Coordinates of C-alpha atoms in Angstrom, one line a residue:
Chain A
M1 CA 83.1 110.5 119.4
S2 CA 84.8 112.9 121.8
N3 CA 88.2 112.4 123.4
K4 CA 87.5 114.7 126.3
N5 CA 87.4 111.8 128.7
W6 CA 90.5 110.1 127.4
P7 CA 93.3 110.3 129.8
L8 CA 96.6 111.9 128.9
F9 CA 99.7 109.7 128.5
E10 CA 103.3 110.6 128.4
V11 CA 105.4 108.9 125.7
F12 CA 109.0 107.8 125.9
I13 CA 110.8 106.5 122.9
R14 CA 114.1 104.7 122.7
S15 CA 115.9 105.4 119.4
K16 CA 117.9 102.8 117.6
N17 CA 121.2 104.2 118.9
G18 CA 119.8 105.4 122.2
L19 CA 120.4 103.7 125.5
S20 CA 117.5 105.0 127.3
H21 CA 113.9 106.0 126.6
K22 CA 113.5 109.8 126.1
H23 CA 110.4 111.8 126.7
V24 CA 109.0 112.9 123.3
G25 CA 105.6 114.3 124.1
S26 CA 102.2 113.3 125.2
L27 CA 98.9 112.1 123.7
H28 CA 95.4 111.1 124.6
A29 CA 94.2 107.5 124.6
S30 CA 91.5 105.5 126.2
D31 CA 93.9 102.9 127.6
A32 CA 97.6 102.0 127.7
E33 CA 97.3 99.6 124.7
M34 CA 95.8 102.4 122.6
A35 CA 98.4 104.8 123.9
I36 CA 101.1 102.5 122.5
T37 CA 99.5 102.3 119.0
N38 CA 98.8 106.0 119.1
A39 CA 102.4 106.7 120.0
R40 CA 103.6 104.4 117.2
D41 CA 101.5 106.4 114.8
V42 CA 102.3 109.8 116.1
Y43 CA 105.9 109.6 117.2
T44 CA 107.6 106.8 115.2
R45 CA 106.5 107.5 111.6
R46 CA 110.0 108.6 110.6
K47 CA 111.8 105.6 112.2
E48 CA 112.4 107.5 115.4
G49 CA 112.4 104.5 117.6
V50 CA 112.7 100.8 118.4
S51 CA 110.8 100.8 121.7
I52 CA 108.0 102.8 123.2
W53 CA 107.0 103.3 126.9
V54 CA 103.8 105.1 127.8
V55 CA 102.7 106.1 131.3
E56 CA 99.5 107.8 132.3
S57 CA 100.5 111.4 133.1
K58 CA 98.7 111.4 136.4
N59 CA 101.1 108.7 137.6
I60 CA 104.0 111.0 137.2
T61 CA 105.0 112.9 140.3
A62 CA 106.9 116.0 139.4
S63 CA 109.2 118.2 141.5
N64 CA 107.7 121.5 142.5
P65 CA 109.3 124.4 140.6
D66 CA 109.0 126.5 143.7
E67 CA 111.4 124.2 145.5
A68 CA 114.0 124.5 142.8
N69 CA 116.3 126.5 145.0
S70 CA 116.5 123.9 147.7
L71 CA 116.6 121.0 145.3
F72 CA 119.1 122.1 142.8
D73 CA 121.1 125.1 143.9
P74 CA 123.1 123.1 146.5
A75 CA 124.7 121.1 143.7
E76 CA 126.1 124.2 142.1
D77 CA 129.4 124.5 144.0
K78 CA 130.2 120.8 144.2
V79 CA 132.2 120.5 141.1
Y80 CA 134.1 117.6 142.6
R81 CA 131.0 115.4 142.0
H82 CA 131.8 115.4 138.3
P83 CA 134.1 112.6 137.2
T84 CA 136.3 115.1 135.4
F85 CA 139.3 114.6 137.6
Y86 CA 139.8 111.0 136.5
Q87 CA 141.4 109.5 133.4
L88 CA 138.8 107.3 131.8
P89 CA 140.0 104.2 130.1
D90 CA 139.1 104.1 126.4
E91 CA 137.1 100.8 126.8
L92 CA 134.6 102.6 129.1
E93 CA 131.8 103.5 126.8
H94 CA 128.6 105.5 127.4
M95 CA 129.9 107.8 130.1
Chain B
M1 CA 106.6 79.3 82.8
T2 CA 106.0 82.7 81.5
P3 CA 102.4 83.7 82.0
N4 CA 100.3 85.5 79.5
T5 CA 101.2 89.2 79.9
D6 CA 97.7 90.5 79.9
N7 CA 96.6 88.0 82.5
L8 CA 99.3 88.8 84.9
V9 CA 98.9 92.6 84.5
Q10 CA 95.1 92.3 85.0
Y11 CA 95.7 90.0 88.0
V12 CA 98.1 92.5 89.6
L13 CA 95.6 95.3 89.0
C14 CA 93.0 93.5 91.1
Y15 CA 95.3 93.9 94.1
A16 CA 96.8 97.2 93.2
D17 CA 93.2 98.7 92.8
N18 CA 92.1 97.3 96.2
A19 CA 95.0 99.1 97.9
M20 CA 94.6 102.3 95.9
I21 CA 90.9 102.7 96.4
L22 CA 91.0 101.9 100.1
G23 CA 94.0 104.2 100.5
Q24 CA 92.1 107.0 98.7
R25 CA 89.0 106.3 100.9
L26 CA 90.9 106.4 104.1
S27 CA 92.7 109.6 103.2
E28 CA 89.3 111.3 103.2
W29 CA 89.6 111.1 107.0
C30 CA 92.6 113.4 106.9
G31 CA 91.8 116.4 109.1
H32 CA 88.4 114.8 110.1
G33 CA 89.5 112.0 112.4
P34 CA 87.7 111.5 115.7
A35 CA 90.8 112.5 117.5
L36 CA 94.2 113.8 116.4
E37 CA 95.8 110.5 117.2
Q38 CA 93.3 108.5 115.1
D39 CA 93.5 111.0 112.3
I40 CA 97.2 110.4 111.9
A41 CA 96.8 106.6 112.5
I42 CA 94.3 106.3 109.7
T43 CA 96.2 108.5 107.3
N44 CA 99.3 106.4 108.0
I45 CA 97.3 103.3 107.0
A46 CA 96.2 105.2 103.9
L47 CA 99.8 105.9 103.0
D48 CA 100.8 102.3 103.5
L49 CA 98.1 101.2 101.1
I50 CA 98.9 103.8 98.5
G51 CA 102.6 102.8 98.8
E52 CA 101.6 99.2 98.3
A53 CA 99.4 100.1 95.3
R54 CA 102.4 101.9 93.7
M55 CA 104.6 98.8 94.0
W56 CA 101.9 96.7 92.2
Y57 CA 101.3 99.4 89.5
Q58 CA 105.1 99.7 88.9
Y59 CA 105.3 96.0 88.4
A60 CA 102.3 96.0 86.1
A61 CA 103.8 98.8 84.1
E62 CA 107.2 97.1 83.7
F63 CA 105.5 93.9 82.7
E64 CA 103.2 95.5 80.2
G65 CA 106.0 97.6 78.7
N66 CA 104.9 99.9 75.8
G67 CA 105.9 102.9 77.7
K68 CA 103.3 102.4 80.4
T69 CA 104.0 104.0 83.8
E70 CA 102.6 103.4 87.2
D71 CA 100.5 106.6 86.9
D72 CA 98.6 105.4 83.8
Y73 CA 96.6 102.8 85.8
P74 CA 95.1 105.0 88.5
Y75 CA 94.8 108.1 86.5
K76 CA 93.8 107.0 83.0
R77 CA 91.3 104.2 83.5
V78 CA 87.5 104.5 83.6
D79 CA 85.4 102.7 86.2
R80 CA 84.8 99.6 84.2
Q81 CA 88.5 99.0 84.0
W82 CA 89.0 99.0 87.7
R83 CA 89.3 95.6 89.4
N84 CA 89.0 96.4 93.1
V85 CA 86.4 94.6 95.3
L86 CA 83.3 96.5 96.2
L87 CA 84.1 96.6 99.9
V88 CA 87.0 99.1 99.5
E89 CA 84.9 101.7 97.6
Q90 CA 82.1 101.8 100.2
P91 CA 81.8 105.2 101.9
N92 CA 83.6 105.8 105.2
G93 CA 80.3 106.2 107.0
H94 CA 80.8 106.8 110.7
F95 CA 84.0 105.7 112.4
G96 CA 82.4 102.3 113.1
H97 CA 81.8 101.7 109.4
T98 CA 85.4 102.6 108.6
I99 CA 86.7 100.3 111.3
F100 CA 84.6 97.4 110.3
R101 CA 85.4 97.8 106.6
Q102 CA 89.1 98.0 107.6
F103 CA 88.9 95.0 109.9
M104 CA 87.4 92.8 107.1
F105 CA 90.0 94.1 104.6
D106 CA 92.8 93.5 107.0
C107 CA 91.8 89.9 107.8
F108 CA 92.0 89.3 104.1
H109 CA 95.1 91.4 103.4
Y110 CA 97.2 89.9 106.1
Y111 CA 96.5 86.3 105.2
F112 CA 96.6 87.0 101.5
S113 CA 100.0 88.6 101.6
L114 CA 101.2 85.8 103.8
E115 CA 100.2 83.3 101.1
M116 CA 101.4 85.5 98.3
M117 CA 104.9 85.4 99.8
H118 CA 105.1 81.8 98.5
S119 CA 104.3 82.9 94.9
N120 CA 106.7 81.6 92.2
D121 CA 106.8 85.1 90.9
Q122 CA 109.7 86.6 92.9
R123 CA 108.5 90.2 92.5
L124 CA 105.1 89.4 93.8
S125 CA 106.5 87.5 96.7
E126 CA 108.7 90.5 97.6
I127 CA 105.8 93.0 97.4
A128 CA 103.8 90.6 99.6
A129 CA 106.5 90.3 102.2
K130 CA 106.7 94.1 102.5
S131 CA 103.0 94.6 102.7
N132 CA 102.5 91.7 105.1
K133 CA 104.4 93.7 107.8
E134 CA 102.2 96.6 107.3
A135 CA 99.0 94.5 107.1
S136 CA 99.9 92.9 110.4
Y137 CA 99.9 96.3 112.1
H138 CA 96.7 97.3 110.3
L139 CA 95.0 94.1 111.6
K140 CA 96.2 94.8 115.1
Y141 CA 94.9 98.3 114.9
S142 CA 91.5 97.4 113.5
S143 CA 91.1 94.4 115.8
E144 CA 91.7 96.5 118.8
W145 CA 89.1 99.0 117.7
M146 CA 86.6 96.3 117.0
L147 CA 87.0 95.1 120.6
R148 CA 87.0 98.6 122.0
L149 CA 83.9 99.7 120.2
G150 CA 82.1 96.3 120.1
N151 CA 82.6 95.9 123.9
G152 CA 82.4 99.6 124.7
T153 CA 79.2 101.4 125.5
D154 CA 75.7 100.5 124.4
E155 CA 75.9 103.2 121.8
S156 CA 79.3 102.0 120.4
H157 CA 78.1 98.4 120.3
Q158 CA 75.0 99.4 118.5
K159 CA 77.0 101.4 115.9
M160 CA 79.3 98.5 115.3
Q161 CA 76.4 96.2 114.8
E162 CA 75.0 98.7 112.3
A163 CA 78.3 98.8 110.4
T164 CA 78.4 95.0 110.5
D165 CA 74.9 94.7 109.1
D166 CA 75.6 97.3 106.4
L167 CA 79.0 96.0 105.2
Y168 CA 79.3 92.3 105.9
I169 CA 77.7 91.5 102.5
Y170 CA 81.0 92.6 100.9
F171 CA 83.2 90.2 102.9
N172 CA 82.9 87.1 100.7
E173 CA 84.0 88.9 97.5
L174 CA 87.5 89.3 98.9
F175 CA 88.0 85.6 98.7
E176 CA 86.5 84.9 95.3
A177 CA 89.0 83.8 92.7
T178 CA 89.9 86.5 90.2
P179 CA 89.2 85.8 86.6
F180 CA 92.9 85.2 86.2
D181 CA 93.7 82.8 89.1
E182 CA 93.3 79.7 87.0
S183 CA 95.8 80.8 84.3
L184 CA 98.4 81.8 87.0
M185 CA 98.9 78.5 88.9
G186 CA 101.8 78.7 91.2
I187 CA 101.8 82.5 91.0
A188 CA 98.4 83.4 92.4
P189 CA 97.8 82.1 95.9
D190 CA 94.8 79.8 96.5
L191 CA 92.2 82.1 97.9
S192 CA 90.2 79.3 99.5
K193 CA 93.1 78.8 101.8
V194 CA 93.3 82.5 102.5
K195 CA 89.6 82.5 103.3
E196 CA 89.9 79.7 105.8
R197 CA 92.5 81.5 107.8
A198 CA 91.1 84.9 107.5
T199 CA 87.6 83.7 108.5
L200 CA 89.1 82.1 111.7
K201 CA 90.6 85.4 112.7
F202 CA 87.4 87.3 111.8
N203 CA 85.2 84.9 113.8
E204 CA 87.5 85.0 116.8
I205 CA 87.3 88.8 117.0
M206 CA 83.6 88.9 116.3
K207 CA 83.0 86.4 119.1
E208 CA 84.9 88.5 121.5
T209 CA 82.9 91.6 120.6
S210 CA 79.6 89.6 120.8
L211 CA 78.5 91.3 117.5
D212 CA 76.0 89.3 115.5
I213 CA 77.2 88.1 112.1
P214 CA 74.3 88.7 109.8
E215 CA 72.9 86.2 107.4
V216 CA 73.8 87.2 103.9
K217 CA 71.0 86.6 101.4
Y218 CA 72.6 88.5 98.5
P219 CA 76.4 88.6 98.7
Q220 CA 77.7 91.5 96.7
T221 CA 80.2 90.8 94.0
G222 CA 81.4 92.1 90.6
G223 CA 84.3 94.5 91.3
R224 CA 87.0 92.2 89.9
K225 CA 85.1 92.1 86.7
G226 CA 84.8 95.8 86.6
I227 CA 81.2 96.0 87.7
H228 CA 81.1 98.5 90.5
S229 CA 78.8 100.4 92.9
E230 CA 77.9 104.0 92.1
H231 CA 80.6 105.1 94.7
L232 CA 83.6 104.3 92.5
G233 CA 82.7 107.0 90.0
Y234 CA 82.8 109.7 92.6
I235 CA 86.1 108.4 94.0
L236 CA 87.6 108.4 90.5
T237 CA 86.3 111.9 89.7
E238 CA 88.2 113.2 92.7
L239 CA 91.3 111.0 92.2
Q240 CA 91.6 111.7 88.4
F241 CA 90.5 115.4 88.5
L242 CA 93.9 116.8 88.0
Q243 CA 95.0 114.5 85.2
K244 CA 91.7 115.1 83.4
T245 CA 91.8 118.8 83.7
Y246 CA 95.5 119.1 82.9
P247 CA 96.4 116.0 80.8
N248 CA 99.9 114.7 81.5
A249 CA 100.6 117.3 84.1
Q250 CA 103.8 116.6 85.9
W251 CA 105.1 117.7 89.3

């Protein structure tokens, strides 16, 4: 059996204390169901997670590194966009 | 009621040995899996089973006393003293054989541990509760592969049929009462009940895969009485090599 035809999936795991799923890596699987079990076996053996998302890599649209200048540089001198000028009340969690 | 020590120990060994030998068999796939992801999936299952075997062996050793340890059972018994069913010692064959063997075992293992959770022996019910969680994942894993290969290409279907024809003769032994069941009423689950539920699951998946269940003229049995196929000797040679070469070696 060869896996040369199995599509690539990107795997996202939410850890027990985490609030969002984080990208942990990628793997091959013949379908999404198999990708979930594969991800469980490859990426959660040491209790890393409580939830798994998989998405076929081809469905991810990535930004073009060549456009990094136009996409990200303009944010560099806009320090006022950080909420660092406010007093945050203690009750506000997860900022 | 305190059961006869020897009966309980031998009874526990039936299930310890199933898990131990299948775990050992599956670990032969380590580094040889059909894909990296399956390599690790199968070795995870192997580790689950060896972990389960340890829990049974530890209990047997505590119950037996006399300075027995969990290692004595796997490392210091000859083949006639092993009580695993014949299915688990069958060779890995091709991936389809491994999957079909696993699927049959998982059908048994899942429903057996579910019943065992009601055992009057608290320790056995705790071991069962832990292994039932693992078995439920194993059953999901092997069922998905049964469907995937059974309904896959002509070649994969044909290979699954071949595996079914080769190994189905070992299915029934899983549900045969051990020689100790009768003396352990309330402790040993009723295997006819396990058989009923496991067979339902088995048939459901087989139907979905449209694989033919062969007629069994000569069902294979004997493992629980210590009468094994030639394969067990080879497994034990490898498993016990270190202890035999360096008796009582420690880590």
